[in-house]
PDB file of C-alpha atoms in Angstrom:
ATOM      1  CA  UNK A   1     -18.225  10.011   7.033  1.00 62.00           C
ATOM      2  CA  UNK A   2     -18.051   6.342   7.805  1.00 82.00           C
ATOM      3  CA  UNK A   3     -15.691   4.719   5.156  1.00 85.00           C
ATOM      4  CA  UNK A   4     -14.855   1.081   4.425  1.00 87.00           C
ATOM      5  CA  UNK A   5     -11.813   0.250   2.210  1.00 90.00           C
ATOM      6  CA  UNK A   6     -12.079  -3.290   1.164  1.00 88.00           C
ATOM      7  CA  UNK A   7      -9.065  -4.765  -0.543  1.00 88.00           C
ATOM      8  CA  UNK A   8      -8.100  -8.483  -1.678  1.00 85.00           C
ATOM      9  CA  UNK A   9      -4.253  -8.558  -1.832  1.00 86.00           C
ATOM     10  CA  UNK A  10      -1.432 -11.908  -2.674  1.00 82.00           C
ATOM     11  CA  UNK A  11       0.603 -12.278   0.181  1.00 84.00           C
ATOM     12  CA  UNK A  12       4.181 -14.264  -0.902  1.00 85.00           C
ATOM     13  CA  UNK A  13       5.218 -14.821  -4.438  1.00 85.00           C
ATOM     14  CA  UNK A  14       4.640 -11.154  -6.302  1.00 80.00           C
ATOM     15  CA  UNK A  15       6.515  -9.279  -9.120  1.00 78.00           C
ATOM     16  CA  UNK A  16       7.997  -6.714  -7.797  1.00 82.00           C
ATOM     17  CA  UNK A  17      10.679  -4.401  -9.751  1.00 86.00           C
ATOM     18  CA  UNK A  18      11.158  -6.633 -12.483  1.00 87.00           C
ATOM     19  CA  UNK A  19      11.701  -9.682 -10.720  1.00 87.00           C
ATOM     20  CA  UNK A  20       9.604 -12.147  -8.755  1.00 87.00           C
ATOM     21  CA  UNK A  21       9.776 -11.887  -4.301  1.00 89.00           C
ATOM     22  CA  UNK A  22       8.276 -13.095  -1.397  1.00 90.00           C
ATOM     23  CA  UNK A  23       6.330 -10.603   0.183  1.00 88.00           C
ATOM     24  CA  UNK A  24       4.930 -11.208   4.063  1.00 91.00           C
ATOM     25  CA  UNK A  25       2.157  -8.245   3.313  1.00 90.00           C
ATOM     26  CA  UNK A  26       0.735  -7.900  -0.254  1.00 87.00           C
ATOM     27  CA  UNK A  27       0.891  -4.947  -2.193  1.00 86.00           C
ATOM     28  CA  UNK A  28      -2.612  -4.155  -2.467  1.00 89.00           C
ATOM     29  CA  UNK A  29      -2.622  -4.298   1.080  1.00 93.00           C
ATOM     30  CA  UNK A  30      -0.172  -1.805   1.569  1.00 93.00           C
ATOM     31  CA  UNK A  31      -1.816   0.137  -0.431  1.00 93.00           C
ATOM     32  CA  UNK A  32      -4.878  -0.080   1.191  1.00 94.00           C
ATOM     33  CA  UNK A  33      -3.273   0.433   5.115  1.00 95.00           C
ATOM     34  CA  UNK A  34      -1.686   3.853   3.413  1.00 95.00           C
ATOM     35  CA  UNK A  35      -5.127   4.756   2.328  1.00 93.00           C
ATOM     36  CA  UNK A  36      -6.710   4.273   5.722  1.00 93.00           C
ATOM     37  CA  UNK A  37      -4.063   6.127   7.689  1.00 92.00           C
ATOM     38  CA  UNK A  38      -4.843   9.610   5.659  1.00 92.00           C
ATOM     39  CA  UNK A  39      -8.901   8.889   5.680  1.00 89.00           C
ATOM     40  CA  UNK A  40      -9.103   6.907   9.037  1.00 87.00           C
ATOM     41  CA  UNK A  41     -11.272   4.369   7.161  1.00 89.00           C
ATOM     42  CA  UNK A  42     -12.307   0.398   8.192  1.00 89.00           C
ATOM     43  CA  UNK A  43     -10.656  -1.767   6.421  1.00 90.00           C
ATOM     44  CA  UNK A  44     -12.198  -5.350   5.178  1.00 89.00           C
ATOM     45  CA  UNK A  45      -9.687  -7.954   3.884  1.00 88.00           C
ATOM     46  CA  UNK A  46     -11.662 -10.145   0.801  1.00 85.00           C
ATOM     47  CA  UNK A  47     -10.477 -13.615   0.694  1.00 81.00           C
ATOM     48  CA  UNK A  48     -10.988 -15.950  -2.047  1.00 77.00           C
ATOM     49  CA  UNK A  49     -13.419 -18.723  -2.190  1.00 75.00           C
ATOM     50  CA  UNK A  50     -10.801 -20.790  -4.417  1.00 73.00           C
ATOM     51  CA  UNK A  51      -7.396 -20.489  -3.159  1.00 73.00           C
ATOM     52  CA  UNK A  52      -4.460 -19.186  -5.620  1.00 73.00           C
ATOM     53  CA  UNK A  53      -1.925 -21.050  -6.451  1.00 74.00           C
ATOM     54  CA  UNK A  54       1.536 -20.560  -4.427  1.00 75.00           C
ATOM     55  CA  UNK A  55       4.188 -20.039  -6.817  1.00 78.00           C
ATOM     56  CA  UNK A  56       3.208 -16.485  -8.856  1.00 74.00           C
ATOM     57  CA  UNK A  57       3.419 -17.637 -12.392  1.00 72.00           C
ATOM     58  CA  UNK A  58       0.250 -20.345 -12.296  1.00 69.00           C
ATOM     59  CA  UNK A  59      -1.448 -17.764 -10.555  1.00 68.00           C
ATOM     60  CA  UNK A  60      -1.211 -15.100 -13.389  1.00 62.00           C
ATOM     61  CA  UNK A  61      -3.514 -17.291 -15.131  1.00 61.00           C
ATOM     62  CA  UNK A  62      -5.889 -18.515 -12.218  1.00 60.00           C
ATOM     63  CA  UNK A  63      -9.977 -17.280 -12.935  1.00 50.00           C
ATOM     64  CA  UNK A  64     -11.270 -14.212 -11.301  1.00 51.00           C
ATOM     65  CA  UNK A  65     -11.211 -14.042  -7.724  1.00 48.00           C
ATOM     66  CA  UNK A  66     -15.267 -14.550  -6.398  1.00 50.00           C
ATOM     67  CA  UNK A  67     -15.619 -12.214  -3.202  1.00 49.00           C
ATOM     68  CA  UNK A  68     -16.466 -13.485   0.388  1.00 47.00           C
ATOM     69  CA  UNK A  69     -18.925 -11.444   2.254  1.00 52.00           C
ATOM     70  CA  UNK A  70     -18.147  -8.112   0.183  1.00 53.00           C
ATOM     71  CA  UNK A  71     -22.036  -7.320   0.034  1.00 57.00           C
ATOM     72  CA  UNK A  72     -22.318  -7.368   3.159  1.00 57.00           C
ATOM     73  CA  UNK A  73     -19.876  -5.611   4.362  1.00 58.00           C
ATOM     74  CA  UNK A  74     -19.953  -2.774   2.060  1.00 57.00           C
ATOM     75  CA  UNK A  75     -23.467  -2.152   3.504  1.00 61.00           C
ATOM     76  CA  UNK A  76     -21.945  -1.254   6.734  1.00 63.00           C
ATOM     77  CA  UNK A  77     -20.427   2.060   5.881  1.00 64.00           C
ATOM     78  CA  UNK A  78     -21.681   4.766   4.159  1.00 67.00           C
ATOM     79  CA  UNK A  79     -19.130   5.007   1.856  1.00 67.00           C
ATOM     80  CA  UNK A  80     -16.851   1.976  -0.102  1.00 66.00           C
ATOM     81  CA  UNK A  81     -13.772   2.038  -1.775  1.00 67.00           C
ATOM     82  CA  UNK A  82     -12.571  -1.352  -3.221  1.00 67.00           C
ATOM     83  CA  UNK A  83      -8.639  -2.153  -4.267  1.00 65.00           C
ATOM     84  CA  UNK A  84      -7.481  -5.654  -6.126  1.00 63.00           C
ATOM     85  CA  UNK A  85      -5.128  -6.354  -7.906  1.00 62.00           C
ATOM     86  CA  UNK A  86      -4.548  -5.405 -11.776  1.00 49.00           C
TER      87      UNK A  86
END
């Protein structure tokens, strides 16, 4: 079956273990490549229309993230699995 995992994920400032770190791949990302090795799945980055904030804190209270071509591409693949951020 044709999957597509689509995933938005905050490269650089992220909590991690209690404390705040600079991260070169997001964790939602991660998840997401983990996922696709065990179901050999596509995998669609989302990017923001409105770009977060760098440092992590302002962020935490940015609006909702608005999806860029997700639509679309989730009509590609017979099946869709989508990951953000909680």
């Amino acid at each position: 079956m044709n999957t597509l995992i689509a995933y938005y994920s905050r490269r650089g400032q992220n909590y991690v273990s209690g404390s705040i770190k600079d991260l070169k791949i997001g964790n939602t990302e991660a998840v997401a490549k983990m996922i696709q090795a065990q179901m050999d799945a596509d995998l669609f980055e989302i990017e923001t229309v409105d770009t977060y904030p760098d440092d992590y804190m302002p962020s935490f209270h940015f609006v909702p993230m608005r999806a860029v071509a997700w639509d679309t591409a989730k009509r590609t693949s017979e099946r869709s699995v989508l990951l953000q951020p909680c």
